[in-house]
mmCIF file of N, CA and C in Angstrom:
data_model
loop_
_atom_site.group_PDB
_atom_site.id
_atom_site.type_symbol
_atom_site.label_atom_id
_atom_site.label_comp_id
_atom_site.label_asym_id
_atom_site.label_seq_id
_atom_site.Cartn_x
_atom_site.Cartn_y
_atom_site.Cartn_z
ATOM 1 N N UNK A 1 -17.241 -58.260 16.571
ATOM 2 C CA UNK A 1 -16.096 -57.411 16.307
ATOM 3 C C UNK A 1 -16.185 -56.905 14.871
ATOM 4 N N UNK A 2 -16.013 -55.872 14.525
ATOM 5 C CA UNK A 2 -16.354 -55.097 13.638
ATOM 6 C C UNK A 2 -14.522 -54.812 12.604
ATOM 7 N N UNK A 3 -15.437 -55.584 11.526
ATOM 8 C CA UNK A 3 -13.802 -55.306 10.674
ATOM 9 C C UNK A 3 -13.368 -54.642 9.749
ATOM 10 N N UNK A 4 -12.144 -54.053 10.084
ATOM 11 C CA UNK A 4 -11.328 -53.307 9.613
ATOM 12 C C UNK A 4 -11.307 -52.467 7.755
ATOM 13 N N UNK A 5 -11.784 -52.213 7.236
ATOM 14 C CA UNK A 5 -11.692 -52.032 6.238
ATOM 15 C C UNK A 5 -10.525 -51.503 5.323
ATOM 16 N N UNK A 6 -10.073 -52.392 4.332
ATOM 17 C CA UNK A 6 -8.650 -52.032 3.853
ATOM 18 C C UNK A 6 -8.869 -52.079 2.430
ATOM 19 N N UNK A 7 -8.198 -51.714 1.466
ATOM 20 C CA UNK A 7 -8.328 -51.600 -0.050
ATOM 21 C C UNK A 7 -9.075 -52.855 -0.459
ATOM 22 N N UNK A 8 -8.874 -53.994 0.176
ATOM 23 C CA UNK A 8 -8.904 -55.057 -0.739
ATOM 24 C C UNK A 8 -10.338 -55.474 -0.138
ATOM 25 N N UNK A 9 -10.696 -54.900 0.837
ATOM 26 C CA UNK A 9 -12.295 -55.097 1.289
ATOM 27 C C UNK A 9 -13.031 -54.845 0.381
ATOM 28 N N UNK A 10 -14.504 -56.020 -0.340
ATOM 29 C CA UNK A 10 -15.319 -55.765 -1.212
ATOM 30 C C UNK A 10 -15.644 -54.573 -1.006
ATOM 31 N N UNK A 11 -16.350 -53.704 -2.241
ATOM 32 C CA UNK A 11 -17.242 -52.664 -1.983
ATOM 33 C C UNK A 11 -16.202 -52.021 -1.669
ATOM 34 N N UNK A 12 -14.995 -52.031 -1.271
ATOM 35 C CA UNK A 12 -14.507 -49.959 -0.524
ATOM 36 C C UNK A 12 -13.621 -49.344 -1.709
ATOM 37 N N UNK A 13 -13.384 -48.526 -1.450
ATOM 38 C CA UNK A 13 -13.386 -47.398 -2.608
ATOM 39 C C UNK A 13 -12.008 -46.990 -2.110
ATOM 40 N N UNK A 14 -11.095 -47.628 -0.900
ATOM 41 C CA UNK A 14 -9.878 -47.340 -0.109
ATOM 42 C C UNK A 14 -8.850 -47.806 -1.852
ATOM 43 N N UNK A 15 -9.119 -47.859 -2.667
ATOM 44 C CA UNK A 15 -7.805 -48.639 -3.458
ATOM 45 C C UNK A 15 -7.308 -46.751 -4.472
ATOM 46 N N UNK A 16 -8.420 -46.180 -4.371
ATOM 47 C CA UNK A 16 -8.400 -44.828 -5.489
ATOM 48 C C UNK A 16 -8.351 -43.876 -4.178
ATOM 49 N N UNK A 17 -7.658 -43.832 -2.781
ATOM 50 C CA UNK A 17 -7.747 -42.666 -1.687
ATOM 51 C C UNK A 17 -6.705 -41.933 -2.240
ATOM 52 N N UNK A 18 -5.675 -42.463 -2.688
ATOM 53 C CA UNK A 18 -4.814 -41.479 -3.391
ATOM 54 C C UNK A 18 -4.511 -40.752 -4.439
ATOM 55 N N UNK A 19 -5.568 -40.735 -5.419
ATOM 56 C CA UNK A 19 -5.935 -40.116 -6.309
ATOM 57 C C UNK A 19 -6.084 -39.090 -5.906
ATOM 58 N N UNK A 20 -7.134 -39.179 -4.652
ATOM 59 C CA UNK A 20 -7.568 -38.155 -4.145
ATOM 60 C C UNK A 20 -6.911 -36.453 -3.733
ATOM 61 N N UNK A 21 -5.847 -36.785 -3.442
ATOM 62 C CA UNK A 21 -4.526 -35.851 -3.046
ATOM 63 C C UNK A 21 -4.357 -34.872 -4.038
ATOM 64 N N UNK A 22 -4.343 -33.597 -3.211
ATOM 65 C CA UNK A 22 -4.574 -32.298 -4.213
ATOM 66 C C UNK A 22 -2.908 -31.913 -3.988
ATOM 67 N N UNK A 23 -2.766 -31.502 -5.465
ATOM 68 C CA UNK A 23 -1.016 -30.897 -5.146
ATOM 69 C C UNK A 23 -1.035 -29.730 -4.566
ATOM 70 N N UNK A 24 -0.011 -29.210 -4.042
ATOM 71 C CA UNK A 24 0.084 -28.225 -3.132
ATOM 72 C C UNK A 24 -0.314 -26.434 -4.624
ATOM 73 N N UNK A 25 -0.059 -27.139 -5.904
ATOM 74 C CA UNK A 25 0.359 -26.276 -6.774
ATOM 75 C C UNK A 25 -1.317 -25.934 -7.368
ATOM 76 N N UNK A 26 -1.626 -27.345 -6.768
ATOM 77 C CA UNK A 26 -3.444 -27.284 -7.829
ATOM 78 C C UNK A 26 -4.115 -26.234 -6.816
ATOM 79 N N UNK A 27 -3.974 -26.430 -5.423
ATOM 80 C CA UNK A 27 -4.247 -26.000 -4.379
ATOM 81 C C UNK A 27 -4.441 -24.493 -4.333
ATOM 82 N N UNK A 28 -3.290 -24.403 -4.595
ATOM 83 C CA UNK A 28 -2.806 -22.723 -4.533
ATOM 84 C C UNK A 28 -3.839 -22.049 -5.857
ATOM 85 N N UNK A 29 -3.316 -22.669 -6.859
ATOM 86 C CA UNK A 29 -4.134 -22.034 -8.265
ATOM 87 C C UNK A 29 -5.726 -22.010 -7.544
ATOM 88 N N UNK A 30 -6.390 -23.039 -7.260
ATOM 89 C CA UNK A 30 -7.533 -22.976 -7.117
ATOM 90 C C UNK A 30 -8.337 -21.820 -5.919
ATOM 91 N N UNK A 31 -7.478 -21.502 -4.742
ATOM 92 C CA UNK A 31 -7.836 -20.748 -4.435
ATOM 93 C C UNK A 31 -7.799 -19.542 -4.374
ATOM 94 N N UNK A 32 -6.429 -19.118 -5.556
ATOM 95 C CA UNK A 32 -6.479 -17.563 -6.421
ATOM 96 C C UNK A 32 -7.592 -17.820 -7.327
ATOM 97 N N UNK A 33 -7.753 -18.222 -7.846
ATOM 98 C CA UNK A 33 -8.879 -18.269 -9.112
ATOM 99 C C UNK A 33 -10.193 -17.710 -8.494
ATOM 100 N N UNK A 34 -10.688 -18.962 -6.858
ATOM 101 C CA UNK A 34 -11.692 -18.194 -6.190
ATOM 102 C C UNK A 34 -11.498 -16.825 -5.416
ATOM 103 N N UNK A 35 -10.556 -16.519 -5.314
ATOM 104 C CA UNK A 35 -10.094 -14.739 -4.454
ATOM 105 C C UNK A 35 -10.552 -14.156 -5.868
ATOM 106 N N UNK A 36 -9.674 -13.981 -7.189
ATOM 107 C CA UNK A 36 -10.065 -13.330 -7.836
ATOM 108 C C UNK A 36 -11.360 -13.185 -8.623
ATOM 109 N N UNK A 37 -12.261 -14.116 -8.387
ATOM 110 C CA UNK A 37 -13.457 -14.338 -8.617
ATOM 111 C C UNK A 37 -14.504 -13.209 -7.614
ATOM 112 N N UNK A 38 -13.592 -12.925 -6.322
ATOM 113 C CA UNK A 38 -14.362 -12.296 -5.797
ATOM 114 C C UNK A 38 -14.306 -10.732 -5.962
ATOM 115 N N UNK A 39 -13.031 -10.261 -6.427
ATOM 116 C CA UNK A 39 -12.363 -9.062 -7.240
ATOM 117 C C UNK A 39 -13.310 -7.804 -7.340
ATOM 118 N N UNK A 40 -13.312 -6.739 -7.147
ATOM 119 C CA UNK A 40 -14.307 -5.717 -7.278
ATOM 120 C C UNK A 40 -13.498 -4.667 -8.156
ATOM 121 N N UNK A 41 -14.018 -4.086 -8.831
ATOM 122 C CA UNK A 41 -13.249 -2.812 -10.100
ATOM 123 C C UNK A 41 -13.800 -1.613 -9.553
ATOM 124 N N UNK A 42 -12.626 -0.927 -8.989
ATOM 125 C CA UNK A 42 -13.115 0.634 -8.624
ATOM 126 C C UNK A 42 -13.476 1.309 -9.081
ATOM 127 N N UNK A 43 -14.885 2.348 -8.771
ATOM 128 C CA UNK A 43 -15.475 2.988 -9.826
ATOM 129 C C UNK A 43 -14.333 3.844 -10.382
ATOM 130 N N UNK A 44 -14.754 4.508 -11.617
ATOM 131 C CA UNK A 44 -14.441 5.589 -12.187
ATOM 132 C C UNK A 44 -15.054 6.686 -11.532
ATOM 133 N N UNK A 45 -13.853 8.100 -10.710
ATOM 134 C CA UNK A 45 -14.956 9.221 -10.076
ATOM 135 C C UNK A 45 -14.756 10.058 -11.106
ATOM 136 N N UNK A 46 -15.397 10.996 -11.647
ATOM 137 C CA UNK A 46 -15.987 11.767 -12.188
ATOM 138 C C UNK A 46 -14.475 13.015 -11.944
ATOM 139 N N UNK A 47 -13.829 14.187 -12.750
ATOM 140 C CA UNK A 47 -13.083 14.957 -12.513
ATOM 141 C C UNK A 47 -13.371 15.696 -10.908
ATOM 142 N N UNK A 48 -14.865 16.407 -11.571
ATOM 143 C CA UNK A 48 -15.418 17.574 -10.198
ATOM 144 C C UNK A 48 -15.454 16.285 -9.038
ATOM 145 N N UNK A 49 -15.789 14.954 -8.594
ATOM 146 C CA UNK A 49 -15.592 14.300 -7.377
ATOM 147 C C UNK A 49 -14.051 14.536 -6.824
ATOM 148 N N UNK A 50 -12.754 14.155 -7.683
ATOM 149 C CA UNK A 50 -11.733 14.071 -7.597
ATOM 150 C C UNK A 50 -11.591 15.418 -7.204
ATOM 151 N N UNK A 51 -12.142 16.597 -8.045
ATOM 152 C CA UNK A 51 -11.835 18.168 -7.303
ATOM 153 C C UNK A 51 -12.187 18.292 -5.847
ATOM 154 N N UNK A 52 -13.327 17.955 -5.663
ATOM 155 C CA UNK A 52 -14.310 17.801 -4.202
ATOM 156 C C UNK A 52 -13.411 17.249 -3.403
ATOM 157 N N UNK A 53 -12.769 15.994 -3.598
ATOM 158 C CA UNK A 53 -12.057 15.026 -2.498
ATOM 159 C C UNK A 53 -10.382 15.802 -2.320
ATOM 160 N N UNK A 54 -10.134 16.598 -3.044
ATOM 161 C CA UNK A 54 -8.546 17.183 -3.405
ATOM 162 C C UNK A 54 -9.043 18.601 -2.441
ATOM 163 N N UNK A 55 -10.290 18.742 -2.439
ATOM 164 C CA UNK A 55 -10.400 20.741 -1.695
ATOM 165 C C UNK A 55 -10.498 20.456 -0.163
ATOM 166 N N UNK A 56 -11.689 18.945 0.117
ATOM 167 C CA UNK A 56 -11.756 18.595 1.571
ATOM 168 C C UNK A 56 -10.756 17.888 1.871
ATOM 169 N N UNK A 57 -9.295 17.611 1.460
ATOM 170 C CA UNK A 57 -8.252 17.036 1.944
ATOM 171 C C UNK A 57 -7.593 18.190 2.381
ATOM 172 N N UNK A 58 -7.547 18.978 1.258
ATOM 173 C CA UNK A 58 -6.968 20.621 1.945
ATOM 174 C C UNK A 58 -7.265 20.893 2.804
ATOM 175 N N UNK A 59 -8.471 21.355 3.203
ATOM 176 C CA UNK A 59 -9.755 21.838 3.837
ATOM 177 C C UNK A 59 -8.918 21.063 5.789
ATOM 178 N N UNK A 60 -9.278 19.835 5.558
ATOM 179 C CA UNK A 60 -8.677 19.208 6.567
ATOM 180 C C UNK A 60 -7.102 19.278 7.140
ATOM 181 N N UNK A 61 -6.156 19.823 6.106
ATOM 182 C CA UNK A 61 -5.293 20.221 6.409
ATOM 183 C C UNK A 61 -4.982 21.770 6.814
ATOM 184 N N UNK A 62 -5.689 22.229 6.303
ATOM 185 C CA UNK A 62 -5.439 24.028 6.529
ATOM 186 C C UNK A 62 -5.985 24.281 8.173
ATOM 187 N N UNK A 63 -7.583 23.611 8.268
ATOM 188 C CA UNK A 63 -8.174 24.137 9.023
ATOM 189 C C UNK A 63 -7.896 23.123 10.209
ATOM 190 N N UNK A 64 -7.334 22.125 10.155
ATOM 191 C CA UNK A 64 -6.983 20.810 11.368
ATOM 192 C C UNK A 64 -8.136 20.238 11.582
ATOM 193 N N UNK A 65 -8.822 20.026 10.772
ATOM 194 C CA UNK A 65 -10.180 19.805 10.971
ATOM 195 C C UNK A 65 -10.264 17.980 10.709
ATOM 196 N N UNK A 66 -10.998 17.539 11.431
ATOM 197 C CA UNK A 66 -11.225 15.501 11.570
ATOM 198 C C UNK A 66 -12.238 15.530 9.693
ATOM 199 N N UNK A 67 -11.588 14.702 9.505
ATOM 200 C CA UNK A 67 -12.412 14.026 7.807
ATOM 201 C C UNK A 67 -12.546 12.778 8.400
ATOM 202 N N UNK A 68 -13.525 11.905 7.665
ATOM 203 C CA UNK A 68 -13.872 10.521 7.238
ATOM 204 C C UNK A 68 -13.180 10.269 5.765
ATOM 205 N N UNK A 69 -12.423 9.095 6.084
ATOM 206 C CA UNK A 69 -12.446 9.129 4.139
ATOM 207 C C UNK A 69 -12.589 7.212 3.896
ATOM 208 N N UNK A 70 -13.031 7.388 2.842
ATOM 209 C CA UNK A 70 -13.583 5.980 2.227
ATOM 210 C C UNK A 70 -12.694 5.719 1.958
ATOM 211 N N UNK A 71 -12.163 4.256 1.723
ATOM 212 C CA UNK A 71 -10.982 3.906 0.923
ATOM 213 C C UNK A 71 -11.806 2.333 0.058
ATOM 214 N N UNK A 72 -11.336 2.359 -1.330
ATOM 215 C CA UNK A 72 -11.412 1.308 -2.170
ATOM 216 C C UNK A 72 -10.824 0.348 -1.501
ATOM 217 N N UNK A 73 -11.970 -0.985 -1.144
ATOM 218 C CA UNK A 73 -10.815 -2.579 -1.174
ATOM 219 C C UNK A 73 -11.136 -2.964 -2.330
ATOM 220 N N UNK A 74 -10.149 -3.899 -2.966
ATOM 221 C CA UNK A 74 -10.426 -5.055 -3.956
ATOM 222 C C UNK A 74 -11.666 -6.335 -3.663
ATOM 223 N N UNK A 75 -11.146 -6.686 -2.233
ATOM 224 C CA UNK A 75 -11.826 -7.076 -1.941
ATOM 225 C C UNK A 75 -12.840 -7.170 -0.486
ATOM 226 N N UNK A 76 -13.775 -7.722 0.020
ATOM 227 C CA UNK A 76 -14.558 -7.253 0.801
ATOM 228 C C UNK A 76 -14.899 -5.874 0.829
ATOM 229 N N UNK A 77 -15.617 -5.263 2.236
ATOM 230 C CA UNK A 77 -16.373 -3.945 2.130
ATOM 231 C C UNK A 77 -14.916 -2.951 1.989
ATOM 232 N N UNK A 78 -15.883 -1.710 1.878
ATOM 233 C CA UNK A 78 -14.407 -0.313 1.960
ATOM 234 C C UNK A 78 -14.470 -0.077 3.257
ATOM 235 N N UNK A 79 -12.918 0.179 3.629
ATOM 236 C CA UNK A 79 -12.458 1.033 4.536
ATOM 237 C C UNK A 79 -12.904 2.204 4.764
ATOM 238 N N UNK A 80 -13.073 2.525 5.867
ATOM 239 C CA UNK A 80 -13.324 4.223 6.147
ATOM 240 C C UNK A 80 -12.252 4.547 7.313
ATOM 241 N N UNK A 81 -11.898 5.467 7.192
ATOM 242 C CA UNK A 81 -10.736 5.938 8.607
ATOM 243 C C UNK A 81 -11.233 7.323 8.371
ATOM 244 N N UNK A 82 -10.997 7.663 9.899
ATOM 245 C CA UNK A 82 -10.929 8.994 10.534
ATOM 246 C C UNK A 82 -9.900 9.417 10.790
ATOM 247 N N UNK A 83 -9.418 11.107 10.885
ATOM 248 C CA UNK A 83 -8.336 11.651 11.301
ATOM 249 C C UNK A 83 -8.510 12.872 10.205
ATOM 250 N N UNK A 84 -7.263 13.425 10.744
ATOM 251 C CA UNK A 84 -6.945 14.849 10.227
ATOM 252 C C UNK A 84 -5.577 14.762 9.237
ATOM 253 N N UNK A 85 -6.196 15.542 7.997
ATOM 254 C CA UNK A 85 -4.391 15.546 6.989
ATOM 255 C C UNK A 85 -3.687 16.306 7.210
ATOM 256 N N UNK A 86 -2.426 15.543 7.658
ATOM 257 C CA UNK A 86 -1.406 16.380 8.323
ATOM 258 C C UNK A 86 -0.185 16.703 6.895
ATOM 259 N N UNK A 87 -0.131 16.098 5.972
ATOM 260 C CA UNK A 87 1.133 16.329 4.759
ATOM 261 C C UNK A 87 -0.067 15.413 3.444
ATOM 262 N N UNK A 88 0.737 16.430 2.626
ATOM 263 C CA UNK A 88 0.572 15.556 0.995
ATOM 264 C C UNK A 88 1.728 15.228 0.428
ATOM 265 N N UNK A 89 1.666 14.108 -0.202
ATOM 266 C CA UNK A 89 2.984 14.084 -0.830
ATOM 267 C C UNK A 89 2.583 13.471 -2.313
ATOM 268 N N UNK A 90 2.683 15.140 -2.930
ATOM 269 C CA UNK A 90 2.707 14.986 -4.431
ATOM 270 C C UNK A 90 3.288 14.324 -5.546
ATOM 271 N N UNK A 91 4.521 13.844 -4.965
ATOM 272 C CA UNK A 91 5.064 12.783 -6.014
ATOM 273 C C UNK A 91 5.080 11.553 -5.620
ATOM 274 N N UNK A 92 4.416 11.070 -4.806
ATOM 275 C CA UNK A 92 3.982 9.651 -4.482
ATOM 276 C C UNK A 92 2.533 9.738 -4.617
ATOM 277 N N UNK A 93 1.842 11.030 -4.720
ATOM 278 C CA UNK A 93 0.363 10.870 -4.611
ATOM 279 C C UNK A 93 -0.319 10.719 -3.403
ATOM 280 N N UNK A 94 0.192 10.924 -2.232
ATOM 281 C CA UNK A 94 -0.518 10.204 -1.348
ATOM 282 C C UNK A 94 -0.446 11.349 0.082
ATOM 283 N N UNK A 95 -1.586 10.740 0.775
ATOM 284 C CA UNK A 95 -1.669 12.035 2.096
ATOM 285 C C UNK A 95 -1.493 11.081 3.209
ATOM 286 N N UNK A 96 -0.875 11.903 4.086
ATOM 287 C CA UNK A 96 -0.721 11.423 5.737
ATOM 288 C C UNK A 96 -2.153 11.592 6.532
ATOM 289 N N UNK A 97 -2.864 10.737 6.816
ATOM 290 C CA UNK A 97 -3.780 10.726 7.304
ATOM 291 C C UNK A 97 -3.499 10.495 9.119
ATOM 292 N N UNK A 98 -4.014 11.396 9.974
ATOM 293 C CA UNK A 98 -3.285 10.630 11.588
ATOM 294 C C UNK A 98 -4.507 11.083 12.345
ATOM 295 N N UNK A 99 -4.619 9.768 13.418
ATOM 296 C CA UNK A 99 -5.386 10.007 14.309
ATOM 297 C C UNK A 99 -4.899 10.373 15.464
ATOM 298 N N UNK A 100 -5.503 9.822 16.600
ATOM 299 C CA UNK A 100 -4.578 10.428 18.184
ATOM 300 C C UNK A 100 -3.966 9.909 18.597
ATOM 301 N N UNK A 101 -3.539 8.554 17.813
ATOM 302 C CA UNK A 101 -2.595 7.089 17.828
ATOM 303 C C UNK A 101 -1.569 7.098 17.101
ATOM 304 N N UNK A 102 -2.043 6.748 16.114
ATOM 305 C CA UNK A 102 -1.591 7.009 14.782
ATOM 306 C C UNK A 102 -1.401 7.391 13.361
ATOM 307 N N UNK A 103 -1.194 7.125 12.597
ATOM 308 C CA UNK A 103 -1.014 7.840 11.382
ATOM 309 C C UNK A 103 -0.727 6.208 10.173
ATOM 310 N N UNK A 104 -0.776 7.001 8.811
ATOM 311 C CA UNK A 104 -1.284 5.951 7.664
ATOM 312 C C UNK A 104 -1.221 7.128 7.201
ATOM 313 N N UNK A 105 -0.108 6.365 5.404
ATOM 314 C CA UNK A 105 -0.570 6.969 4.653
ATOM 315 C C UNK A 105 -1.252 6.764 3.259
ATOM 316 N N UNK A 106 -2.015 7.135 3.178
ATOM 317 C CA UNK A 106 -3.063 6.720 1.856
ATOM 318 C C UNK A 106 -3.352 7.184 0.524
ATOM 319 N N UNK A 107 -2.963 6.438 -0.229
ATOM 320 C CA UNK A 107 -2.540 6.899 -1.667
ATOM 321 C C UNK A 107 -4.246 7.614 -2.280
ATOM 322 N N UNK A 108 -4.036 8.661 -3.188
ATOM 323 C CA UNK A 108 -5.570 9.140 -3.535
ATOM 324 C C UNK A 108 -5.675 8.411 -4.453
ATOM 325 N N UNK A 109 -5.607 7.487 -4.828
ATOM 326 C CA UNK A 109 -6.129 6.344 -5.599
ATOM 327 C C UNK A 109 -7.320 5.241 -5.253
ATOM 328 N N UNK A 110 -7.275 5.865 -4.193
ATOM 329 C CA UNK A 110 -7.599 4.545 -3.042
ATOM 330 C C UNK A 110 -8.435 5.208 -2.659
ATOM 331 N N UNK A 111 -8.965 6.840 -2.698
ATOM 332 C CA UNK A 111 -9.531 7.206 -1.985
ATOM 333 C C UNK A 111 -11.190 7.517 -2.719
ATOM 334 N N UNK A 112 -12.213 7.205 -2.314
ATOM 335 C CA UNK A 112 -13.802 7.254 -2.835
ATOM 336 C C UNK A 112 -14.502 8.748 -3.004
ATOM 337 N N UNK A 113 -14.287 8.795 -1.555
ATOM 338 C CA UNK A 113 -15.154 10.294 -0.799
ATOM 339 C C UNK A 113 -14.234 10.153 0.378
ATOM 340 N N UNK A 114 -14.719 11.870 0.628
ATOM 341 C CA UNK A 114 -14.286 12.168 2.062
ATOM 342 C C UNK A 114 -15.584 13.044 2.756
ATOM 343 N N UNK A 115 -15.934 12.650 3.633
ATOM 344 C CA UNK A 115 -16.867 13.387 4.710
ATOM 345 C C UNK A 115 -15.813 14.394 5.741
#
């Protein structure tokens, strides 16, 4: 019969298990620290890119025409969505992007390129 091992058993290491115990607070810190470790800094585009991405947003709105557009994540890969720009909205910055579902709207901050 095979026995039991308890703190006070030679050799076990059961007397320091509660040391062990991570606070819920260390917890949390530690795994923002690793998210933001993984953090990516959006390029800087160039004025004439920003002109380019501002004429084919038009472009897609005038003519109803389907765009691709990239979108910046922080983290992991970028987004790309399809659809056609249906509104801009200049004092929020941001365009209505809609597919044959639905719609999103996406701030040009966010936005890379558009195909």
């Amino acid at each position: 019969m095979k026995q039991h091992e308890n703190k006070l058993t030679p050799g076990s290491n059961m007397m320091w298990e509660a040391s062990r115990i991570i606070l819920p607070e260390h917890k949390e810190l530690m795994n923002h620290y690793q998210k933001e470790r993984n953090r990516k800094t959006k390029p800087e585009l160039a004025e004439e890119e920003v002109n380019i991405i501002s004429q084919k947003l038009s472009e897609s709105m005038l003519n109803e025409s389907e765009i691709i557009v990239e979108l910046f994540r922080d983290f992991g890969e970028n987004a790309y969505k399809t659809g056609f720009i249906t509104k801009f909205d200049t004092r929020l910055k941001q365009v209505r992007l809609e597919d044959e579902d639905d719609y999103e709207w996406v701030k040009f901050s966010d936005i890379l390129s558009v195909r």
